[in-house]
Amino acid sequence: MSDHSGAAPLSGVRVVEIQGLGPTPFAAMWLADMGADVVRIQRPNLKPLIPQKMDVLNRGRGFIELDLKDEADRNTARDLINRADMLIEGMRPGVMERLGLGPEAFTDSNPRLVYGRMTGWGQTGPLAQAAGHDINYIAITGALHAIGGDHPVPPLNLLGDFGGGGMYLVAGMLAALYAARETGRGDVVDAAITDGTAHLMAMIYSMHGSGIWVDAREANLLDGGAPFYTTYECACGGHMSVGALESKFYAELLSRLGFGDADLPSQMDMEGWPILRARFAERFKQKTRDEWATLLEGTDACCAPVLSLAEAPHHPHNRARNAFATLAGITQPDAAPKLSNTTAQATLGDEHIPMQINDVLARWSD
């Protein structure tokens, strides 16, 4: 076995990405961060949906411009895909087939191809052809209902697009790539955001099925219902997060808040939770967020300051972990997770000037 120490873990893996939104470029970004050679196919003169100084999701790779409605350009795309290990697409079911670029088009010419399909609803099912966005997909899994207070609150698009979508696409494609290298046969990965989000809810459904999770918001241990697993406003208007679930950590919290000898309801007495919440809220209002962080962060009280997007990259722990990088003047998350014997990192691609298809085909000629 050759020594890949220090090399990127996916070095040599060739990926074609059909330009899309949200989870597909996120998955391609992750693969590029891990060293895969990713080439994006996008429409000529494509205008970004949201103009940005740098689209972070497009980092680490270049693109070629092809009009997939044009026969010659479709043939060019087919040539490129025939040289790839993996393909990522996020079209509605049936679109790639109508273009003659569906999985069956490569069964003979590239039998090892891992064909990654990313949709909200999946390739099959009564909603497969319907339009939708993250908030709709997580709505039918039970996840959106469980998050928020008086009404459901979308957790940005982290849970659906990137958690239940992009990362499940990556996991499925890597599993299929491993199998293809063992068997010589690729696979079609049908990654639906609804499926992935439901899968992420495994622990919550486990607790619900065991009768220890109430099907209501802010009424449980992990949804803000517990006064020892929530956030509190401080004197400055900032907030502290509290996550003292275990009894020994809860005891540490009480001690550091000055409640060591106070007559308070017991931790798991749900009827006493309103009293605990009121007492904790009153105490946290007595100091600023940063003062509380000095007293509590890094202790077994399980507390941390709630940081803004501008503050987070400068936190000492994030800086020590190199959790963020600055590319093209934009502060952004660096590659994750960290690997001990190989290198993964965020890198710039040329997102402004199209690559020449002949150069890409030559690079992928072997």
Short mmCIF file of C-alpha atoms in Angstrom, two decimals:
data_model
loop_
_atom_site.label_atom_id
_atom_site.label_comp_id
_atom_site.label_asym_id
_atom_site.label_seq_id
_atom_site.Cartn_x
_atom_site.Cartn_y
_atom_site.Cartn_z
CA MET A 1 0.00 0.00 0.00
CA SER A 2 1.37 3.40 -0.95
CA ASP A 3 2.10 6.01 1.68
CA HIS A 4 -0.35 8.94 1.50
CA SER A 5 0.89 10.59 4.70
CA GLY A 6 0.35 14.34 4.44
CA ALA A 7 -1.60 14.15 1.19
CA ALA A 8 -5.23 15.16 0.98
CA PRO A 9 -7.43 12.14 1.80
CA LEU A 10 -9.44 12.30 -1.44
CA SER A 11 -6.51 13.19 -3.68
CA GLY A 12 -7.03 11.62 -7.10
CA VAL A 13 -10.82 11.35 -6.78
CA ARG A 14 -12.51 13.05 -9.74
CA VAL A 15 -15.90 14.66 -9.24
CA VAL A 16 -18.25 16.33 -11.70
CA GLU A 17 -20.70 18.73 -10.07
CA ILE A 18 -23.76 19.90 -11.95
CA GLN A 19 -24.30 23.45 -10.72
CA GLY A 20 -27.05 23.78 -8.15
CA LEU A 21 -28.01 25.52 -4.92
CA GLY A 22 -27.50 24.79 -1.24
CA PRO A 23 -26.69 21.16 -0.48
CA THR A 24 -25.07 20.27 -3.82
CA PRO A 25 -22.37 22.97 -3.77
CA PHE A 26 -21.94 22.32 -0.04
CA ALA A 27 -21.23 18.64 -0.71
CA ALA A 28 -18.86 19.54 -3.56
CA MET A 29 -17.10 22.07 -1.30
CA TRP A 30 -16.58 19.38 1.36
CA LEU A 31 -15.15 16.96 -1.20
CA ALA A 32 -12.85 19.68 -2.54
CA ASP A 33 -11.72 20.55 1.00
CA MET A 34 -10.72 16.90 1.36
CA GLY A 35 -8.64 17.04 -1.80
CA ALA A 36 -10.98 15.75 -4.51
CA ASP A 37 -10.53 17.20 -8.00
CA VAL A 38 -13.97 18.76 -8.50
CA VAL A 39 -15.12 20.43 -11.71
CA ARG A 40 -18.45 22.24 -11.78
CA ILE A 41 -20.58 22.39 -14.92
CA GLN A 42 -22.70 25.51 -15.07
CA ARG A 43 -24.76 27.40 -17.62
CA PRO A 44 -22.96 30.05 -19.69
CA ASN A 45 -23.20 33.56 -18.25
CA LEU A 46 -24.90 32.26 -15.10
CA LYS A 47 -26.05 35.03 -12.79
CA PRO A 48 -25.79 34.17 -9.07
CA LEU A 49 -29.04 33.96 -7.14
CA ILE A 50 -27.46 35.94 -4.31
CA PRO A 51 -24.51 38.11 -5.45
CA GLN A 52 -21.58 37.80 -3.04
CA LYS A 53 -17.96 38.93 -2.84
CA MET A 54 -17.05 35.25 -2.75
CA ASP A 55 -19.45 32.33 -2.77
CA VAL A 56 -17.80 30.20 -0.09
CA LEU A 57 -19.74 27.13 -1.19
CA ASN A 58 -17.92 27.31 -4.55
CA ARG A 59 -14.42 27.35 -3.09
CA GLY A 60 -11.72 24.86 -3.95
CA ARG A 61 -12.68 24.19 -7.56
CA GLY A 62 -13.16 25.73 -10.95
CA PHE A 63 -15.96 25.47 -13.48
CA ILE A 64 -16.66 24.98 -17.14
CA GLU A 65 -19.56 26.54 -18.99
CA LEU A 66 -21.81 24.13 -20.85
CA ASP A 67 -25.36 24.47 -22.08
CA LEU A 68 -26.81 21.04 -21.37
CA LYS A 69 -29.70 21.77 -23.75
CA ASP A 70 -27.17 21.85 -26.58
CA GLU A 71 -26.24 18.47 -28.06
CA ALA A 72 -22.55 19.27 -28.52
CA ASP A 73 -22.25 20.53 -24.95
CA ARG A 74 -24.09 17.46 -23.65
CA ASN A 75 -21.58 15.28 -25.46
CA THR A 76 -18.76 17.24 -23.84
CA ALA A 77 -20.36 16.77 -20.44
CA ARG A 78 -20.73 13.05 -21.18
CA ASP A 79 -17.03 12.80 -22.01
CA LEU A 80 -16.14 14.44 -18.73
CA ILE A 81 -18.51 12.29 -16.66
CA ASN A 82 -17.10 9.15 -18.27
CA ARG A 83 -13.71 10.06 -16.75
CA ALA A 84 -15.10 10.84 -13.29
CA ASP A 85 -15.35 8.75 -10.14
CA MET A 86 -18.38 10.62 -8.84
CA LEU A 87 -21.11 12.94 -10.08
CA ILE A 88 -23.28 15.32 -8.05
CA GLU A 89 -26.59 16.64 -9.37
CA GLY A 90 -29.59 18.29 -7.76
CA MET A 91 -32.15 18.44 -10.56
CA ARG A 92 -35.78 17.42 -10.16
CA PRO A 93 -36.26 13.70 -10.78
CA GLY A 94 -36.20 12.89 -14.48
CA VAL A 95 -34.38 16.01 -15.71
CA MET A 96 -30.98 14.37 -16.11
CA GLU A 97 -32.63 11.42 -17.88
CA ARG A 98 -34.33 13.77 -20.35
CA LEU A 99 -30.92 15.29 -21.07
CA GLY A 100 -29.50 11.84 -21.74
CA LEU A 101 -27.21 12.17 -18.71
CA GLY A 102 -29.02 9.94 -16.23
CA PRO A 103 -27.29 7.05 -14.44
CA GLU A 104 -28.22 4.49 -17.08
CA ALA A 105 -26.29 6.49 -19.71
CA PHE A 106 -23.03 5.53 -17.97
CA THR A 107 -23.74 1.94 -16.97
CA ASP A 108 -21.52 0.56 -19.73
CA SER A 109 -19.13 3.44 -20.39
CA ASN A 110 -18.29 4.17 -16.71
CA PRO A 111 -19.62 1.28 -14.59
CA ARG A 112 -17.69 2.44 -11.49
CA LEU A 113 -19.38 5.86 -11.46
CA VAL A 114 -20.96 6.91 -8.16
CA TYR A 115 -23.98 8.97 -9.17
CA GLY A 116 -25.05 11.32 -6.35
CA ARG A 117 -28.60 12.67 -6.56
CA MET A 118 -29.61 15.43 -4.15
CA THR A 119 -33.26 16.47 -3.81
CA GLY A 120 -35.57 17.70 -1.11
CA TRP A 121 -38.21 14.99 -1.41
CA GLY A 122 -36.22 12.16 -3.03
CA GLN A 123 -36.42 10.49 -6.42
CA THR A 124 -39.71 8.76 -5.58
CA GLY A 125 -42.82 9.45 -3.52
CA PRO A 126 -45.91 11.62 -3.96
CA LEU A 127 -43.97 14.87 -3.47
CA ALA A 128 -40.98 13.96 -5.65
CA GLN A 129 -41.89 16.45 -8.40
CA ALA A 130 -42.95 19.29 -6.10
CA ALA A 131 -40.92 22.44 -5.54
CA GLY A 132 -39.74 23.14 -2.03
CA HIS A 133 -37.05 24.52 0.24
CA ASP A 134 -35.33 23.52 3.47
CA ILE A 135 -38.17 24.73 5.69
CA ASN A 136 -40.67 22.55 3.80
CA TYR A 137 -38.51 19.44 3.87
CA ILE A 138 -37.82 19.54 7.61
CA ALA A 139 -41.49 20.33 8.25
CA ILE A 140 -42.66 16.81 7.37
CA THR A 141 -40.03 15.06 9.52
CA GLY A 142 -41.19 16.34 12.91
CA ALA A 143 -37.98 18.36 13.32
CA LEU A 144 -39.41 21.82 12.58
CA HIS A 145 -42.36 21.23 14.91
CA ALA A 146 -39.93 20.49 17.75
CA ILE A 147 -37.86 23.68 17.40
CA GLY A 148 -38.93 27.11 18.64
CA GLY A 149 -41.26 28.57 21.22
CA ASP A 150 -44.78 29.82 20.58
CA HIS A 151 -44.33 28.87 16.92
CA PRO A 152 -41.86 26.68 14.98
CA VAL A 153 -38.59 28.45 14.14
CA PRO A 154 -36.44 27.34 11.17
CA PRO A 155 -32.85 26.61 12.34
CA LEU A 156 -31.46 28.65 9.43
CA ASN A 157 -31.04 26.06 6.66
CA LEU A 158 -28.47 24.08 8.63
CA LEU A 159 -30.68 21.14 9.56
CA GLY A 160 -32.16 20.41 6.14
CA ASP A 161 -29.94 21.64 3.32
CA PHE A 162 -26.57 20.99 4.94
CA GLY A 163 -27.15 18.48 7.75
CA GLY A 164 -29.90 16.26 6.38
CA GLY A 165 -28.97 17.01 2.77
CA GLY A 166 -25.37 17.77 1.82
CA MET A 167 -23.66 15.70 4.50
CA TYR A 168 -25.87 12.67 3.87
CA LEU A 169 -25.10 12.98 0.16
CA VAL A 170 -21.38 13.00 0.97
CA ALA A 171 -21.69 10.03 3.33
CA GLY A 172 -23.66 8.00 0.80
CA MET A 173 -21.28 8.81 -2.03
CA LEU A 174 -18.20 7.90 0.00
CA ALA A 175 -19.81 4.62 1.02
CA ALA A 176 -20.63 3.91 -2.62
CA LEU A 177 -17.10 4.90 -3.72
CA TYR A 178 -15.62 2.42 -1.23
CA ALA A 179 -17.91 -0.31 -2.52
CA ALA A 180 -17.11 0.56 -6.16
CA ARG A 181 -13.41 0.15 -5.53
CA GLU A 182 -14.09 -3.29 -4.06
CA THR A 183 -16.63 -4.50 -6.62
CA GLY A 184 -15.99 -2.44 -9.75
CA ARG A 185 -19.65 -1.34 -9.74
CA GLY A 186 -20.87 2.14 -8.92
CA ASP A 187 -24.17 3.07 -7.35
CA VAL A 188 -26.88 5.71 -7.49
CA VAL A 189 -27.15 7.64 -4.23
CA ASP A 190 -30.72 8.91 -3.73
CA ALA A 191 -30.17 11.54 -1.03
CA ALA A 192 -33.41 13.22 0.08
CA ILE A 193 -33.34 16.03 2.64
CA THR A 194 -36.50 14.57 4.18
CA ASP A 195 -34.79 11.20 4.67
CA GLY A 196 -31.61 12.70 6.11
CA THR A 197 -33.42 15.03 8.49
CA ALA A 198 -35.62 12.20 9.73
CA HIS A 199 -32.48 10.15 10.33
CA LEU A 200 -30.93 12.99 12.32
CA MET A 201 -34.00 12.86 14.57
CA ALA A 202 -33.22 9.25 15.66
CA MET A 203 -32.49 10.11 19.30
CA ILE A 204 -35.52 12.37 19.64
CA TYR A 205 -37.82 9.71 18.19
CA SER A 206 -36.21 7.20 20.55
CA MET A 207 -37.04 9.35 23.57
CA HIS A 208 -40.52 10.09 22.25
CA GLY A 209 -41.18 6.40 21.76
CA SER A 210 -40.02 5.75 25.31
CA GLY A 211 -42.45 8.29 26.73
CA ILE A 212 -39.77 10.71 27.91
CA TRP A 213 -40.18 13.34 25.17
CA VAL A 214 -43.35 15.44 25.04
CA ASP A 215 -44.46 16.25 21.47
CA ALA A 216 -44.47 19.99 22.19
CA ARG A 217 -41.94 22.82 21.99
CA GLU A 218 -39.94 24.06 24.99
CA ALA A 219 -41.22 21.20 27.14
CA ASN A 220 -38.23 18.83 27.14
CA LEU A 221 -34.61 18.50 28.20
CA LEU A 222 -33.04 19.60 24.89
CA ASP A 223 -35.51 22.07 23.36
CA GLY A 224 -35.13 24.95 25.79
CA GLY A 225 -37.78 23.63 28.18
CA ALA A 226 -35.31 22.75 30.92
CA PRO A 227 -33.94 25.76 32.82
CA PHE A 228 -30.50 24.13 32.88
CA TYR A 229 -30.40 23.66 29.09
CA THR A 230 -31.25 27.02 27.59
CA THR A 231 -29.92 30.57 27.17
CA TYR A 232 -30.12 33.54 29.51
CA GLU A 233 -29.90 37.25 28.83
CA CYS A 234 -27.14 39.08 30.65
CA ALA A 235 -26.82 42.66 31.89
CA CYS A 236 -25.33 43.81 28.56
CA GLY A 237 -28.08 42.27 26.45
CA GLY A 238 -25.86 39.39 25.35
CA HIS A 239 -26.62 35.79 26.25
CA MET A 240 -25.01 32.82 27.93
CA SER A 241 -25.74 29.23 26.98
CA VAL A 242 -26.27 26.73 29.79
CA GLY A 243 -26.12 22.97 29.25
CA ALA A 244 -25.68 21.47 32.72
CA LEU A 245 -27.61 18.23 32.14
CA GLU A 246 -25.76 15.77 34.37
CA SER A 247 -26.27 16.10 38.12
CA LYS A 248 -22.59 16.77 38.87
CA PHE A 249 -22.44 19.49 36.24
CA TYR A 250 -25.69 20.95 37.53
CA ALA A 251 -24.22 21.06 41.04
CA GLU A 252 -21.20 22.91 39.63
CA LEU A 253 -23.53 25.41 37.94
CA LEU A 254 -25.44 26.07 41.15
CA SER A 255 -22.21 26.57 43.05
CA ARG A 256 -20.73 29.02 40.55
CA LEU A 257 -23.99 30.95 40.32
CA GLY A 258 -23.98 31.26 44.11
CA PHE A 259 -26.94 28.91 44.65
CA GLY A 260 -24.99 26.21 46.49
CA ASP A 261 -27.04 26.46 49.66
CA ALA A 262 -30.20 27.97 48.20
CA ASP A 263 -33.61 26.39 48.73
CA LEU A 264 -34.44 25.51 45.13
CA PRO A 265 -36.62 22.85 43.53
CA SER A 266 -34.70 19.71 42.55
CA GLN A 267 -33.19 19.63 39.07
CA MET A 268 -35.62 17.14 37.54
CA ASP A 269 -38.75 18.45 39.24
CA MET A 270 -40.51 19.74 36.15
CA GLU A 271 -43.17 21.49 38.22
CA GLY A 272 -40.36 23.51 39.77
CA TRP A 273 -38.75 24.47 36.48
CA PRO A 274 -40.50 27.86 36.25
CA ILE A 275 -39.04 28.76 39.67
CA LEU A 276 -35.55 27.66 38.62
CA ARG A 277 -35.80 29.56 35.36
CA ALA A 278 -36.84 32.76 37.12
CA ARG A 279 -34.02 32.49 39.66
CA PHE A 280 -31.42 31.74 37.01
CA ALA A 281 -32.67 34.57 34.79
CA GLU A 282 -32.46 37.00 37.68
CA ARG A 283 -28.91 35.93 38.51
CA PHE A 284 -27.61 36.12 34.93
CA LYS A 285 -28.97 39.67 34.66
CA GLN A 286 -26.51 40.74 37.35
CA LYS A 287 -23.40 40.52 35.17
CA THR A 288 -22.45 41.05 31.55
CA ARG A 289 -22.02 38.15 29.16
CA ASP A 290 -18.25 38.54 29.17
CA GLU A 291 -18.12 38.67 32.96
CA TRP A 292 -20.11 35.43 33.13
CA ALA A 293 -17.86 33.89 30.48
CA THR A 294 -14.84 34.67 32.63
CA LEU A 295 -16.48 32.94 35.60
CA LEU A 296 -18.09 29.99 33.86
CA GLU A 297 -16.51 29.16 30.52
CA GLY A 298 -14.17 26.20 30.61
CA THR A 299 -15.61 24.84 33.86
CA ASP A 300 -17.80 21.81 34.43
CA ALA A 301 -20.80 24.12 34.73
CA CYS A 302 -21.20 23.61 30.95
CA CYS A 303 -21.64 27.25 29.97
CA ALA A 304 -20.43 29.26 27.00
CA PRO A 305 -21.10 32.77 25.66
CA VAL A 306 -23.43 33.07 22.68
CA LEU A 307 -21.21 34.69 20.06
CA SER A 308 -22.19 36.59 16.94
CA LEU A 309 -20.94 35.74 13.45
CA ALA A 310 -18.42 38.56 13.78
CA GLU A 311 -17.19 37.37 17.18
CA ALA A 312 -16.99 33.61 16.66
CA PRO A 313 -13.82 33.48 14.49
CA HIS A 314 -11.90 35.37 17.19
CA HIS A 315 -12.79 33.09 20.10
CA PRO A 316 -9.54 31.62 21.53
CA HIS A 317 -10.77 28.04 21.16
CA ASN A 318 -11.78 28.52 17.52
CA ARG A 319 -8.46 30.20 16.82
CA ALA A 320 -6.50 27.39 18.48
CA ARG A 321 -8.43 24.83 16.42
CA ASN A 322 -8.06 26.85 13.17
CA ALA A 323 -11.81 26.53 12.81
CA PHE A 324 -11.93 29.55 10.48
CA ALA A 325 -9.81 30.71 7.57
CA THR A 326 -9.66 33.89 5.53
CA LEU A 327 -9.73 33.42 1.76
CA ALA A 328 -10.14 36.23 -0.76
CA GLY A 329 -10.70 38.57 2.18
CA ILE A 330 -13.71 36.57 3.43
CA THR A 331 -13.66 34.92 6.85
CA GLN A 332 -15.18 31.46 6.51
CA PRO A 333 -15.18 28.03 8.16
CA ASP A 334 -12.07 25.99 7.38
CA ALA A 335 -12.25 22.33 6.39
CA ALA A 336 -13.70 19.92 8.94
CA PRO A 337 -13.14 17.46 10.50
CA LYS A 338 -9.42 17.50 11.35
CA LEU A 339 -7.40 14.49 10.22
CA SER A 340 -4.20 13.22 11.83
CA ASN A 341 -2.24 11.78 8.88
CA THR A 342 -3.67 13.60 5.88
CA THR A 343 -4.31 17.22 5.03
CA ALA A 344 -7.71 18.81 4.52
CA GLN A 345 -8.06 22.54 4.08
CA ALA A 346 -10.13 25.23 2.48
CA THR A 347 -8.56 26.48 -0.74
CA LEU A 348 -9.49 28.97 -3.41
CA GLY A 349 -10.80 27.89 -6.76
CA ASP A 350 -11.15 30.18 -9.74
CA GLU A 351 -14.81 31.04 -9.46
CA HIS A 352 -14.74 33.93 -11.92
CA ILE A 353 -13.00 32.63 -15.06
CA PRO A 354 -14.28 29.46 -16.78
CA MET A 355 -11.83 26.61 -17.21
CA GLN A 356 -11.09 25.32 -20.68
CA ILE A 357 -12.76 21.96 -21.21
CA ASN A 358 -9.80 20.61 -23.19
CA ASP A 359 -7.51 21.34 -20.25
CA VAL A 360 -9.82 19.42 -17.92
CA LEU A 361 -10.15 16.47 -20.30
CA ALA A 362 -6.36 16.36 -20.69
CA ARG A 363 -5.89 16.39 -16.93
CA TRP A 364 -8.39 13.54 -16.58
CA SER A 365 -7.07 11.60 -19.57
CA ASP A 366 -5.47 8.69 -17.72
#
